[in-house]
Amino acid sequence: MRTLLILSFILIPFVVKSQSWKADFYKDFDESTFYRIEALYQVIDFKKVDLPLLHAAIFFVTNEERKKAKLKPFKFHPSIEKIASGHAQDMVKYGFYSHTSQIRIKRTVLDRFHLEGINPQHYGENICSTYGLQYENGRKVNPPYRAGEFTYAFTSKKETIPAHTYISFAKEVVNLWMNSPGHRQNILNPNFTTLGCGASVYLEKSFYNMPYFKVVQNFGGD
């Protein structure tokens, strides 16, 4: 069930441990060197998600698509990341899935930009709600025997559904957007120059409380 509407050798080591990603690191990595970060290949612990690292993974995987299209990569904008993260959290907290927020002062995308003191000439938003597990869409799933352990149904032997790593989840989300014309258009829009990404985890009650994420990208441009 899915829905879509330079590394410095002196200052920053290749190995970035979990829970240690900082906004300052965006200037030290690009869409190639980012993949050397050890923590990206950890399985996500849904009780203790390193959200800054996950946001960074989505950001750099998105810039890979810009590079493939021979477009300038997005620049990281901390206030826009705050906008994206806030909207993802609001969607989880208040139980909605929309570009239109249920919070009056945050109703529209532009409202959310204005609250952060940003008045862009060009702006946009992508949202997504999808599995935190590497689930094969459409396959039947057993009710979890133990909390958090999901298996496929109708198999001759136990087939556990693994959790995503930080990088595999980022690639999955960006792939979903790239396969959706409107979302792809936002990612490849040359008028957009800055990007911030946000995510929030929740349990999908309609699917045996499987871990899901609501994910948001916000784009800006002068």
mmCIF file with all atom_site columns, C-alpha atoms in Angstrom:
data_model
loop_
_atom_site.group_PDB
_atom_site.id
_atom_site.type_symbol
_atom_site.label_atom_id
_atom_site.label_alt_id
_atom_site.label_comp_id
_atom_site.label_asym_id
_atom_site.label_entity_id
_atom_site.label_seq_id
_atom_site.pdbx_PDB_ins_code
_atom_site.Cartn_x
_atom_site.Cartn_y
_atom_site.Cartn_z
_atom_site.occupancy
_atom_site.B_iso_or_equiv
_atom_site.pdbx_formal_charge
_atom_site.auth_seq_id
_atom_site.auth_comp_id
_atom_site.auth_asym_id
_atom_site.auth_atom_id
_atom_site.pdbx_PDB_model_num
ATOM 1   C CA . MET A 1 1   ? 0.000  0.000   0.000   1.00 0.00 ? 1   MET A CA 1
ATOM 2   C CA . ARG A 1 2   ? 1.841  3.031   -1.280  1.00 0.00 ? 2   ARG A CA 1
ATOM 3   C CA . THR A 1 3   ? 0.608  6.514   -1.938  1.00 0.00 ? 3   THR A CA 1
ATOM 4   C CA . LEU A 1 4   ? 2.143  9.326   -3.873  1.00 0.00 ? 4   LEU A CA 1
ATOM 5   C CA . LEU A 1 5   ? 0.535  12.661  -4.339  1.00 0.00 ? 5   LEU A CA 1
ATOM 6   C CA . ILE A 1 6   ? 33.841 17.223  -1.004  1.00 0.00 ? 6   ILE A CA 1
ATOM 7   C CA . LEU A 1 7   ? 34.642 15.403  1.516   1.00 0.00 ? 7   LEU A CA 1
ATOM 8   C CA . SER A 1 8   ? 37.381 17.150  3.589   1.00 0.00 ? 8   SER A CA 1
ATOM 9   C CA . PHE A 1 9   ? 40.030 14.627  4.596   1.00 0.00 ? 9   PHE A CA 1
ATOM 10  C CA . ILE A 1 10  ? 41.124 16.849  7.474   1.00 0.00 ? 10  ILE A CA 1
ATOM 11  C CA . LEU A 1 11  ? 37.836 17.919  9.000   1.00 0.00 ? 11  LEU A CA 1
ATOM 12  C CA . ILE A 1 12  ? 35.320 15.205  8.094   1.00 0.00 ? 12  ILE A CA 1
ATOM 13  C CA . PRO A 1 13  ? 36.170 11.486  7.997   1.00 0.00 ? 13  PRO A CA 1
ATOM 14  C CA . PHE A 1 14  ? 34.593 9.067   5.539   1.00 0.00 ? 14  PHE A CA 1
ATOM 15  C CA . VAL A 1 15  ? 32.945 7.234   8.426   1.00 0.00 ? 15  VAL A CA 1
ATOM 16  C CA . VAL A 1 16  ? 29.957 9.056   9.849   1.00 0.00 ? 16  VAL A CA 1
ATOM 17  C CA . LYS A 1 17  ? 28.388 7.149   12.689  1.00 0.00 ? 17  LYS A CA 1
ATOM 18  C CA . SER A 1 18  ? 24.673 6.890   13.314  1.00 0.00 ? 18  SER A CA 1
ATOM 19  C CA . GLN A 1 19  ? 23.140 9.803   15.212  1.00 0.00 ? 19  GLN A CA 1
ATOM 20  C CA . SER A 1 20  ? 26.020 12.084  14.184  1.00 0.00 ? 20  SER A CA 1
ATOM 21  C CA . TRP A 1 21  ? 24.922 13.681  10.890  1.00 0.00 ? 21  TRP A CA 1
ATOM 22  C CA . LYS A 1 22  ? 25.034 17.468  11.098  1.00 0.00 ? 22  LYS A CA 1
ATOM 23  C CA . ALA A 1 23  ? 23.647 20.117  8.763   1.00 0.00 ? 23  ALA A CA 1
ATOM 24  C CA . ASP A 1 24  ? 27.195 21.452  8.280   1.00 0.00 ? 24  ASP A CA 1
ATOM 25  C CA . PHE A 1 25  ? 28.118 18.171  6.568   1.00 0.00 ? 25  PHE A CA 1
ATOM 26  C CA . TYR A 1 26  ? 26.064 18.970  3.465   1.00 0.00 ? 26  TYR A CA 1
ATOM 27  C CA . LYS A 1 27  ? 28.833 21.228  2.204   1.00 0.00 ? 27  LYS A CA 1
ATOM 28  C CA . ASP A 1 28  ? 31.466 18.510  2.696   1.00 0.00 ? 28  ASP A CA 1
ATOM 29  C CA . PHE A 1 29  ? 29.769 15.766  0.661   1.00 0.00 ? 29  PHE A CA 1
ATOM 30  C CA . ASP A 1 30  ? 28.307 15.425  -2.803  1.00 0.00 ? 30  ASP A CA 1
ATOM 31  C CA . GLU A 1 31  ? 26.157 12.810  -4.502  1.00 0.00 ? 31  GLU A CA 1
ATOM 32  C CA . SER A 1 32  ? 29.243 10.601  -5.043  1.00 0.00 ? 32  SER A CA 1
ATOM 33  C CA . THR A 1 33  ? 31.207 10.870  -1.782  1.00 0.00 ? 33  THR A CA 1
ATOM 34  C CA . PHE A 1 34  ? 28.059 10.633  0.340   1.00 0.00 ? 34  PHE A CA 1
ATOM 35  C CA . TYR A 1 35  ? 27.830 6.896   -0.346  1.00 0.00 ? 35  TYR A CA 1
ATOM 36  C CA . ARG A 1 36  ? 31.045 6.300   1.616   1.00 0.00 ? 36  ARG A CA 1
ATOM 37  C CA . ILE A 1 37  ? 29.251 7.012   4.889   1.00 0.00 ? 37  ILE A CA 1
ATOM 38  C CA . GLU A 1 38  ? 29.144 3.792   6.883   1.00 0.00 ? 38  GLU A CA 1
ATOM 39  C CA . ALA A 1 39  ? 25.948 4.600   8.750   1.00 0.00 ? 39  ALA A CA 1
ATOM 40  C CA . LEU A 1 40  ? 23.886 4.657   5.524   1.00 0.00 ? 40  LEU A CA 1
ATOM 41  C CA . TYR A 1 41  ? 24.064 0.873   5.319   1.00 0.00 ? 41  TYR A CA 1
ATOM 42  C CA . GLN A 1 42  ? 22.641 0.239   8.778   1.00 0.00 ? 42  GLN A CA 1
ATOM 43  C CA . VAL A 1 43  ? 19.186 -1.271  9.055   1.00 0.00 ? 43  VAL A CA 1
ATOM 44  C CA . ILE A 1 44  ? 16.741 1.372   10.281  1.00 0.00 ? 44  ILE A CA 1
ATOM 45  C CA . ASP A 1 45  ? 15.697 0.988   13.904  1.00 0.00 ? 45  ASP A CA 1
ATOM 46  C CA . PHE A 1 46  ? 12.141 2.311   13.813  1.00 0.00 ? 46  PHE A CA 1
ATOM 47  C CA . LYS A 1 47  ? 12.187 3.102   17.527  1.00 0.00 ? 47  LYS A CA 1
ATOM 48  C CA . LYS A 1 48  ? 15.250 5.313   17.126  1.00 0.00 ? 48  LYS A CA 1
ATOM 49  C CA . VAL A 1 49  ? 15.445 6.646   13.559  1.00 0.00 ? 49  VAL A CA 1
ATOM 50  C CA . ASP A 1 50  ? 18.372 8.926   12.720  1.00 0.00 ? 50  ASP A CA 1
ATOM 51  C CA . LEU A 1 51  ? 16.144 11.388  10.890  1.00 0.00 ? 51  LEU A CA 1
ATOM 52  C CA . PRO A 1 52  ? 18.906 13.892  9.950   1.00 0.00 ? 52  PRO A CA 1
ATOM 53  C CA . LEU A 1 53  ? 20.795 11.070  8.222   1.00 0.00 ? 53  LEU A CA 1
ATOM 54  C CA . LEU A 1 54  ? 17.641 9.856   6.485   1.00 0.00 ? 54  LEU A CA 1
ATOM 55  C CA . HIS A 1 55  ? 16.848 13.368  5.275   1.00 0.00 ? 55  HIS A CA 1
ATOM 56  C CA . ALA A 1 56  ? 20.410 13.662  3.933   1.00 0.00 ? 56  ALA A CA 1
ATOM 57  C CA . ALA A 1 57  ? 20.127 10.312  2.140   1.00 0.00 ? 57  ALA A CA 1
ATOM 58  C CA . ILE A 1 58  ? 16.967 11.421  0.340   1.00 0.00 ? 58  ILE A CA 1
ATOM 59  C CA . PHE A 1 59  ? 18.625 14.747  -0.529  1.00 0.00 ? 59  PHE A CA 1
ATOM 60  C CA . PHE A 1 60  ? 21.735 13.207  -2.100  1.00 0.00 ? 60  PHE A CA 1
ATOM 61  C CA . VAL A 1 61  ? 19.872 10.448  -3.945  1.00 0.00 ? 61  VAL A CA 1
ATOM 62  C CA . THR A 1 62  ? 17.661 13.181  -5.416  1.00 0.00 ? 62  THR A CA 1
ATOM 63  C CA . ASN A 1 63  ? 20.760 15.068  -6.548  1.00 0.00 ? 63  ASN A CA 1
ATOM 64  C CA . GLU A 1 64  ? 21.883 11.920  -8.348  1.00 0.00 ? 64  GLU A CA 1
ATOM 65  C CA . GLU A 1 65  ? 18.806 12.266  -10.534 1.00 0.00 ? 65  GLU A CA 1
ATOM 66  C CA . ARG A 1 66  ? 19.639 15.915  -11.179 1.00 0.00 ? 66  ARG A CA 1
ATOM 67  C CA . LYS A 1 67  ? 23.141 14.881  -12.227 1.00 0.00 ? 67  LYS A CA 1
ATOM 68  C CA . LYS A 1 68  ? 21.804 12.224  -14.605 1.00 0.00 ? 68  LYS A CA 1
ATOM 69  C CA . ALA A 1 69  ? 19.613 14.871  -16.232 1.00 0.00 ? 69  ALA A CA 1
ATOM 70  C CA . LYS A 1 70  ? 22.636 17.231  -16.545 1.00 0.00 ? 70  LYS A CA 1
ATOM 71  C CA . LEU A 1 71  ? 21.053 19.744  -14.174 1.00 0.00 ? 71  LEU A CA 1
ATOM 72  C CA . LYS A 1 72  ? 22.758 21.624  -11.373 1.00 0.00 ? 72  LYS A CA 1
ATOM 73  C CA . PRO A 1 73  ? 22.436 19.780  -8.052  1.00 0.00 ? 73  PRO A CA 1
ATOM 74  C CA . PHE A 1 74  ? 20.171 21.243  -5.410  1.00 0.00 ? 74  PHE A CA 1
ATOM 75  C CA . LYS A 1 75  ? 21.707 23.330  -2.675  1.00 0.00 ? 75  LYS A CA 1
ATOM 76  C CA . PHE A 1 76  ? 20.794 22.343  0.854   1.00 0.00 ? 76  PHE A CA 1
ATOM 77  C CA . HIS A 1 77  ? 18.610 24.862  2.674   1.00 0.00 ? 77  HIS A CA 1
ATOM 78  C CA . PRO A 1 78  ? 18.211 24.230  6.440   1.00 0.00 ? 78  PRO A CA 1
ATOM 79  C CA . SER A 1 79  ? 15.017 26.289  6.748   1.00 0.00 ? 79  SER A CA 1
ATOM 80  C CA . ILE A 1 80  ? 13.437 24.395  3.857   1.00 0.00 ? 80  ILE A CA 1
ATOM 81  C CA . GLU A 1 81  ? 14.423 21.117  5.513   1.00 0.00 ? 81  GLU A CA 1
ATOM 82  C CA . LYS A 1 82  ? 12.640 22.396  8.626   1.00 0.00 ? 82  LYS A CA 1
ATOM 83  C CA . ILE A 1 83  ? 9.532  23.054  6.522   1.00 0.00 ? 83  ILE A CA 1
ATOM 84  C CA . ALA A 1 84  ? 9.613  19.577  4.986   1.00 0.00 ? 84  ALA A CA 1
ATOM 85  C CA . SER A 1 85  ? 10.289 17.841  8.284   1.00 0.00 ? 85  SER A CA 1
ATOM 86  C CA . GLY A 1 86  ? 7.541  19.794  10.019  1.00 0.00 ? 86  GLY A CA 1
ATOM 87  C CA . HIS A 1 87  ? 4.954  18.886  7.408   1.00 0.00 ? 87  HIS A CA 1
ATOM 88  C CA . ALA A 1 88  ? 5.923  15.198  7.574   1.00 0.00 ? 88  ALA A CA 1
ATOM 89  C CA . GLN A 1 89  ? 5.570  15.274  11.356  1.00 0.00 ? 89  GLN A CA 1
ATOM 90  C CA . ASP A 1 90  ? 2.246  17.091  11.159  1.00 0.00 ? 90  ASP A CA 1
ATOM 91  C CA . MET A 1 91  ? 0.837  14.529  8.706   1.00 0.00 ? 91  MET A CA 1
ATOM 92  C CA . VAL A 1 92  ? 1.724  11.724  11.125  1.00 0.00 ? 92  VAL A CA 1
ATOM 93  C CA . LYS A 1 93  ? 0.619  13.535  14.281  1.00 0.00 ? 93  LYS A CA 1
ATOM 94  C CA . TYR A 1 94  ? -2.722 14.695  12.914  1.00 0.00 ? 94  TYR A CA 1
ATOM 95  C CA . GLY A 1 95  ? -3.453 11.712  10.661  1.00 0.00 ? 95  GLY A CA 1
ATOM 96  C CA . PHE A 1 96  ? -3.708 13.314  7.227   1.00 0.00 ? 96  PHE A CA 1
ATOM 97  C CA . TYR A 1 97  ? -1.931 12.917  3.897   1.00 0.00 ? 97  TYR A CA 1
ATOM 98  C CA . SER A 1 98  ? -2.096 16.010  1.739   1.00 0.00 ? 98  SER A CA 1
ATOM 99  C CA . HIS A 1 99  ? -0.238 19.075  0.506   1.00 0.00 ? 99  HIS A CA 1
ATOM 100 C CA . THR A 1 100 ? -2.898 21.024  2.430   1.00 0.00 ? 100 THR A CA 1
ATOM 101 C CA . SER A 1 101 ? -2.180 21.020  6.155   1.00 0.00 ? 101 SER A CA 1
ATOM 102 C CA . GLN A 1 102 ? -4.864 20.705  8.802   1.00 0.00 ? 102 GLN A CA 1
ATOM 103 C CA . ILE A 1 103 ? -3.051 23.397  10.786  1.00 0.00 ? 103 ILE A CA 1
ATOM 104 C CA . ARG A 1 104 ? -4.581 26.735  9.864   1.00 0.00 ? 104 ARG A CA 1
ATOM 105 C CA . ILE A 1 105 ? -1.395 28.813  9.807   1.00 0.00 ? 105 ILE A CA 1
ATOM 106 C CA . LYS A 1 106 ? 0.372  26.130  7.759   1.00 0.00 ? 106 LYS A CA 1
ATOM 107 C CA . ARG A 1 107 ? -2.477 25.501  5.334   1.00 0.00 ? 107 ARG A CA 1
ATOM 108 C CA . THR A 1 108 ? -0.625 25.851  2.030   1.00 0.00 ? 108 THR A CA 1
ATOM 109 C CA . VAL A 1 109 ? 2.936  25.170  0.927   1.00 0.00 ? 109 VAL A CA 1
ATOM 110 C CA . LEU A 1 110 ? 3.503  28.907  0.598   1.00 0.00 ? 110 LEU A CA 1
ATOM 111 C CA . ASP A 1 111 ? 2.128  29.464  4.099   1.00 0.00 ? 111 ASP A CA 1
ATOM 112 C CA . ARG A 1 112 ? 4.762  27.085  5.406   1.00 0.00 ? 112 ARG A CA 1
ATOM 113 C CA . PHE A 1 113 ? 7.517  28.907  3.517   1.00 0.00 ? 113 PHE A CA 1
ATOM 114 C CA . HIS A 1 114 ? 6.332  32.274  4.824   1.00 0.00 ? 114 HIS A CA 1
ATOM 115 C CA . LEU A 1 115 ? 6.394  31.022  8.423   1.00 0.00 ? 115 LEU A CA 1
ATOM 116 C CA . GLU A 1 116 ? 10.132 30.437  7.960   1.00 0.00 ? 116 GLU A CA 1
ATOM 117 C CA . GLY A 1 117 ? 10.620 33.890  6.463   1.00 0.00 ? 117 GLY A CA 1
ATOM 118 C CA . ILE A 1 118 ? 11.057 32.626  2.908   1.00 0.00 ? 118 ILE A CA 1
ATOM 119 C CA . ASN A 1 119 ? 9.223  34.175  -0.027  1.00 0.00 ? 119 ASN A CA 1
ATOM 120 C CA . PRO A 1 120 ? 10.372 32.169  -3.061  1.00 0.00 ? 120 PRO A CA 1
ATOM 121 C CA . GLN A 1 121 ? 9.610  33.014  -6.638  1.00 0.00 ? 121 GLN A CA 1
ATOM 122 C CA . HIS A 1 122 ? 9.411  29.301  -7.419  1.00 0.00 ? 122 HIS A CA 1
ATOM 123 C CA . TYR A 1 123 ? 8.419  26.599  -4.943  1.00 0.00 ? 123 TYR A CA 1
ATOM 124 C CA . GLY A 1 124 ? 7.048  23.070  -4.892  1.00 0.00 ? 124 GLY A CA 1
ATOM 125 C CA . GLU A 1 125 ? 6.455  19.997  -2.798  1.00 0.00 ? 125 GLU A CA 1
ATOM 126 C CA . ASN A 1 126 ? 6.562  16.221  -3.166  1.00 0.00 ? 126 ASN A CA 1
ATOM 127 C CA . ILE A 1 127 ? 4.996  13.922  -0.597  1.00 0.00 ? 127 ILE A CA 1
ATOM 128 C CA . CYS A 1 128 ? 5.010  10.159  -0.229  1.00 0.00 ? 128 CYS A CA 1
ATOM 129 C CA . SER A 1 129 ? 3.744  7.528   2.190   1.00 0.00 ? 129 SER A CA 1
ATOM 130 C CA . THR A 1 130 ? 5.426  4.139   1.917   1.00 0.00 ? 130 THR A CA 1
ATOM 131 C CA . TYR A 1 131 ? 6.764  1.093   3.737   1.00 0.00 ? 131 TYR A CA 1
ATOM 132 C CA . GLY A 1 132 ? 9.770  1.176   6.018   1.00 0.00 ? 132 GLY A CA 1
ATOM 133 C CA . LEU A 1 133 ? 10.352 -2.456  5.076   1.00 0.00 ? 133 LEU A CA 1
ATOM 134 C CA . GLN A 1 134 ? 11.675 -3.825  1.800   1.00 0.00 ? 134 GLN A CA 1
ATOM 135 C CA . TYR A 1 135 ? 8.224  -5.179  1.061   1.00 0.00 ? 135 TYR A CA 1
ATOM 136 C CA . GLU A 1 136 ? 7.374  -6.497  -2.406  1.00 0.00 ? 136 GLU A CA 1
ATOM 137 C CA . ASN A 1 137 ? 4.218  -4.636  -3.305  1.00 0.00 ? 137 ASN A CA 1
ATOM 138 C CA . GLY A 1 138 ? 1.126  -6.829  -3.678  1.00 0.00 ? 138 GLY A CA 1
ATOM 139 C CA . ARG A 1 139 ? 2.371  -9.895  -1.804  1.00 0.00 ? 139 ARG A CA 1
ATOM 140 C CA . LYS A 1 140 ? 0.305  -11.295 1.057   1.00 0.00 ? 140 LYS A CA 1
ATOM 141 C CA . VAL A 1 141 ? 1.708  -10.822 4.546   1.00 0.00 ? 141 VAL A CA 1
ATOM 142 C CA . ASN A 1 142 ? 1.152  -12.869 7.698   1.00 0.00 ? 142 ASN A CA 1
ATOM 143 C CA . PRO A 1 143 ? 0.005  -11.150 10.879  1.00 0.00 ? 143 PRO A CA 1
ATOM 144 C CA . PRO A 1 144 ? 3.236  -10.629 12.865  1.00 0.00 ? 144 PRO A CA 1
ATOM 145 C CA . TYR A 1 145 ? 3.982  -13.519 15.239  1.00 0.00 ? 145 TYR A CA 1
ATOM 146 C CA . ARG A 1 146 ? 6.251  -11.174 17.161  1.00 0.00 ? 146 ARG A CA 1
ATOM 147 C CA . ALA A 1 147 ? 5.897  -7.400  17.148  1.00 0.00 ? 147 ALA A CA 1
ATOM 148 C CA . GLY A 1 148 ? 7.846  -5.900  14.275  1.00 0.00 ? 148 GLY A CA 1
ATOM 149 C CA . GLU A 1 149 ? 8.631  -9.211  12.551  1.00 0.00 ? 149 GLU A CA 1
ATOM 150 C CA . PHE A 1 150 ? 6.854  -9.428  9.212   1.00 0.00 ? 150 PHE A CA 1
ATOM 151 C CA . THR A 1 151 ? 6.793  -12.466 6.927   1.00 0.00 ? 151 THR A CA 1
ATOM 152 C CA . TYR A 1 152 ? 5.243  -13.274 3.582   1.00 0.00 ? 152 TYR A CA 1
ATOM 153 C CA . ALA A 1 153 ? 2.231  -15.607 3.513   1.00 0.00 ? 153 ALA A CA 1
ATOM 154 C CA . PHE A 1 154 ? 1.814  -18.754 1.393   1.00 0.00 ? 154 PHE A CA 1
ATOM 155 C CA . THR A 1 155 ? 5.516  -19.659 1.256   1.00 0.00 ? 155 THR A CA 1
ATOM 156 C CA . SER A 1 156 ? 7.070  -23.095 1.810   1.00 0.00 ? 156 SER A CA 1
ATOM 157 C CA . LYS A 1 157 ? 9.512  -21.697 4.351   1.00 0.00 ? 157 LYS A CA 1
ATOM 158 C CA . LYS A 1 158 ? 9.628  -18.610 6.546   1.00 0.00 ? 158 LYS A CA 1
ATOM 159 C CA . GLU A 1 159 ? 10.433 -15.551 4.426   1.00 0.00 ? 159 GLU A CA 1
ATOM 160 C CA . THR A 1 160 ? 11.082 -12.502 6.596   1.00 0.00 ? 160 THR A CA 1
ATOM 161 C CA . ILE A 1 161 ? 10.604 -9.027  5.153   1.00 0.00 ? 161 ILE A CA 1
ATOM 162 C CA . PRO A 1 162 ? 13.756 -7.039  6.017   1.00 0.00 ? 162 PRO A CA 1
ATOM 163 C CA . ALA A 1 163 ? 13.741 -3.447  7.165   1.00 0.00 ? 163 ALA A CA 1
ATOM 164 C CA . HIS A 1 164 ? 15.215 -0.858  4.851   1.00 0.00 ? 164 HIS A CA 1
ATOM 165 C CA . THR A 1 165 ? 18.649 0.587   5.384   1.00 0.00 ? 165 THR A CA 1
ATOM 166 C CA . TYR A 1 166 ? 18.925 4.364   5.256   1.00 0.00 ? 166 TYR A CA 1
ATOM 167 C CA . ILE A 1 167 ? 20.219 4.334   1.700   1.00 0.00 ? 167 ILE A CA 1
ATOM 168 C CA . SER A 1 168 ? 17.844 1.662   0.381   1.00 0.00 ? 168 SER A CA 1
ATOM 169 C CA . PHE A 1 169 ? 14.861 3.585   1.730   1.00 0.00 ? 169 PHE A CA 1
ATOM 170 C CA . ALA A 1 170 ? 16.071 6.840   0.179   1.00 0.00 ? 170 ALA A CA 1
ATOM 171 C CA . LYS A 1 171 ? 16.512 5.141   -3.181  1.00 0.00 ? 171 LYS A CA 1
ATOM 172 C CA . GLU A 1 172 ? 13.056 3.566   -2.954  1.00 0.00 ? 172 GLU A CA 1
ATOM 173 C CA . VAL A 1 173 ? 11.325 6.862   -2.210  1.00 0.00 ? 173 VAL A CA 1
ATOM 174 C CA . VAL A 1 174 ? 13.146 8.803   -4.921  1.00 0.00 ? 174 VAL A CA 1
ATOM 175 C CA . ASN A 1 175 ? 12.407 5.996   -7.391  1.00 0.00 ? 175 ASN A CA 1
ATOM 176 C CA . LEU A 1 176 ? 8.689  6.242   -6.573  1.00 0.00 ? 176 LEU A CA 1
ATOM 177 C CA . TRP A 1 177 ? 8.769  9.974   -7.238  1.00 0.00 ? 177 TRP A CA 1
ATOM 178 C CA . MET A 1 178 ? 10.774 9.594   -10.442 1.00 0.00 ? 178 MET A CA 1
ATOM 179 C CA . ASN A 1 179 ? 8.196  7.121   -11.752 1.00 0.00 ? 179 ASN A CA 1
ATOM 180 C CA . SER A 1 180 ? 5.383  9.616   -11.141 1.00 0.00 ? 180 SER A CA 1
ATOM 181 C CA . PRO A 1 181 ? 5.245  12.379  -13.799 1.00 0.00 ? 181 PRO A CA 1
ATOM 182 C CA . GLY A 1 182 ? 4.302  15.263  -11.512 1.00 0.00 ? 182 GLY A CA 1
ATOM 183 C CA . HIS A 1 183 ? 6.829  14.393  -8.828  1.00 0.00 ? 183 HIS A CA 1
ATOM 184 C CA . ARG A 1 184 ? 9.536  13.785  -11.434 1.00 0.00 ? 184 ARG A CA 1
ATOM 185 C CA . GLN A 1 185 ? 8.815  17.205  -12.930 1.00 0.00 ? 185 GLN A CA 1
ATOM 186 C CA . ASN A 1 186 ? 9.481  18.816  -9.545  1.00 0.00 ? 186 ASN A CA 1
ATOM 187 C CA . ILE A 1 187 ? 12.790 16.976  -9.084  1.00 0.00 ? 187 ILE A CA 1
ATOM 188 C CA . LEU A 1 188 ? 13.954 17.940  -12.574 1.00 0.00 ? 188 LEU A CA 1
ATOM 189 C CA . ASN A 1 189 ? 12.574 21.480  -12.622 1.00 0.00 ? 189 ASN A CA 1
ATOM 190 C CA . PRO A 1 190 ? 15.489 23.816  -13.506 1.00 0.00 ? 190 PRO A CA 1
ATOM 191 C CA . ASN A 1 191 ? 13.727 26.705  -11.737 1.00 0.00 ? 191 ASN A CA 1
ATOM 192 C CA . PHE A 1 192 ? 14.151 24.906  -8.416  1.00 0.00 ? 192 PHE A CA 1
ATOM 193 C CA . THR A 1 193 ? 17.610 25.417  -6.924  1.00 0.00 ? 193 THR A CA 1
ATOM 194 C CA . THR A 1 194 ? 17.260 24.572  -3.216  1.00 0.00 ? 194 THR A CA 1
ATOM 195 C CA . LEU A 1 195 ? 15.902 21.489  -1.472  1.00 0.00 ? 195 LEU A CA 1
ATOM 196 C CA . GLY A 1 196 ? 15.034 20.272  1.987   1.00 0.00 ? 196 GLY A CA 1
ATOM 197 C CA . CYS A 1 197 ? 13.757 16.791  2.836   1.00 0.00 ? 197 CYS A CA 1
ATOM 198 C CA . GLY A 1 198 ? 11.846 15.501  5.841   1.00 0.00 ? 198 GLY A CA 1
ATOM 199 C CA . ALA A 1 199 ? 10.397 12.212  7.081   1.00 0.00 ? 199 ALA A CA 1
ATOM 200 C CA . SER A 1 200 ? 8.377  10.895  9.990   1.00 0.00 ? 200 SER A CA 1
ATOM 201 C CA . VAL A 1 201 ? 7.798  7.261   10.971  1.00 0.00 ? 201 VAL A CA 1
ATOM 202 C CA . TYR A 1 202 ? 4.476  5.742   11.978  1.00 0.00 ? 202 TYR A CA 1
ATOM 203 C CA . LEU A 1 203 ? 2.721  2.367   12.208  1.00 0.00 ? 203 LEU A CA 1
ATOM 204 C CA . GLU A 1 204 ? 0.115  1.672   9.520   1.00 0.00 ? 204 GLU A CA 1
ATOM 205 C CA . LYS A 1 205 ? -2.877 0.285   11.410  1.00 0.00 ? 205 LYS A CA 1
ATOM 206 C CA . SER A 1 206 ? -4.523 -1.043  8.259   1.00 0.00 ? 206 SER A CA 1
ATOM 207 C CA . PHE A 1 207 ? -1.483 -3.241  7.523   1.00 0.00 ? 207 PHE A CA 1
ATOM 208 C CA . TYR A 1 208 ? -0.695 -5.058  10.792  1.00 0.00 ? 208 TYR A CA 1
ATOM 209 C CA . ASN A 1 209 ? 1.069  -1.964  12.183  1.00 0.00 ? 209 ASN A CA 1
ATOM 210 C CA . MET A 1 210 ? 3.821  -2.211  9.596   1.00 0.00 ? 210 MET A CA 1
ATOM 211 C CA . PRO A 1 211 ? 6.347  0.651   9.931   1.00 0.00 ? 211 PRO A CA 1
ATOM 212 C CA . TYR A 1 212 ? 5.748  3.360   7.347   1.00 0.00 ? 212 TYR A CA 1
ATOM 213 C CA . PHE A 1 213 ? 7.187  6.785   6.663   1.00 0.00 ? 213 PHE A CA 1
ATOM 214 C CA . LYS A 1 214 ? 5.553  9.947   5.452   1.00 0.00 ? 214 LYS A CA 1
ATOM 215 C CA . VAL A 1 215 ? 8.172  11.798  3.440   1.00 0.00 ? 215 VAL A CA 1
ATOM 216 C CA . VAL A 1 216 ? 8.260  15.378  2.146   1.00 0.00 ? 216 VAL A CA 1
ATOM 217 C CA . GLN A 1 217 ? 10.471 17.280  -0.253  1.00 0.00 ? 217 GLN A CA 1
ATOM 218 C CA . ASN A 1 218 ? 10.233 21.047  -0.495  1.00 0.00 ? 218 ASN A CA 1
ATOM 219 C CA . PHE A 1 219 ? 11.805 22.938  -3.370  1.00 0.00 ? 219 PHE A CA 1
ATOM 220 C CA . GLY A 1 220 ? 12.635 26.623  -3.672  1.00 0.00 ? 220 GLY A CA 1
ATOM 221 C CA . GLY A 1 221 ? 14.018 28.933  -6.312  1.00 0.00 ? 221 GLY A CA 1
ATOM 222 C CA . ASP A 1 222 ? 14.556 32.639  -6.858  1.00 0.00 ? 222 ASP A CA 1
#
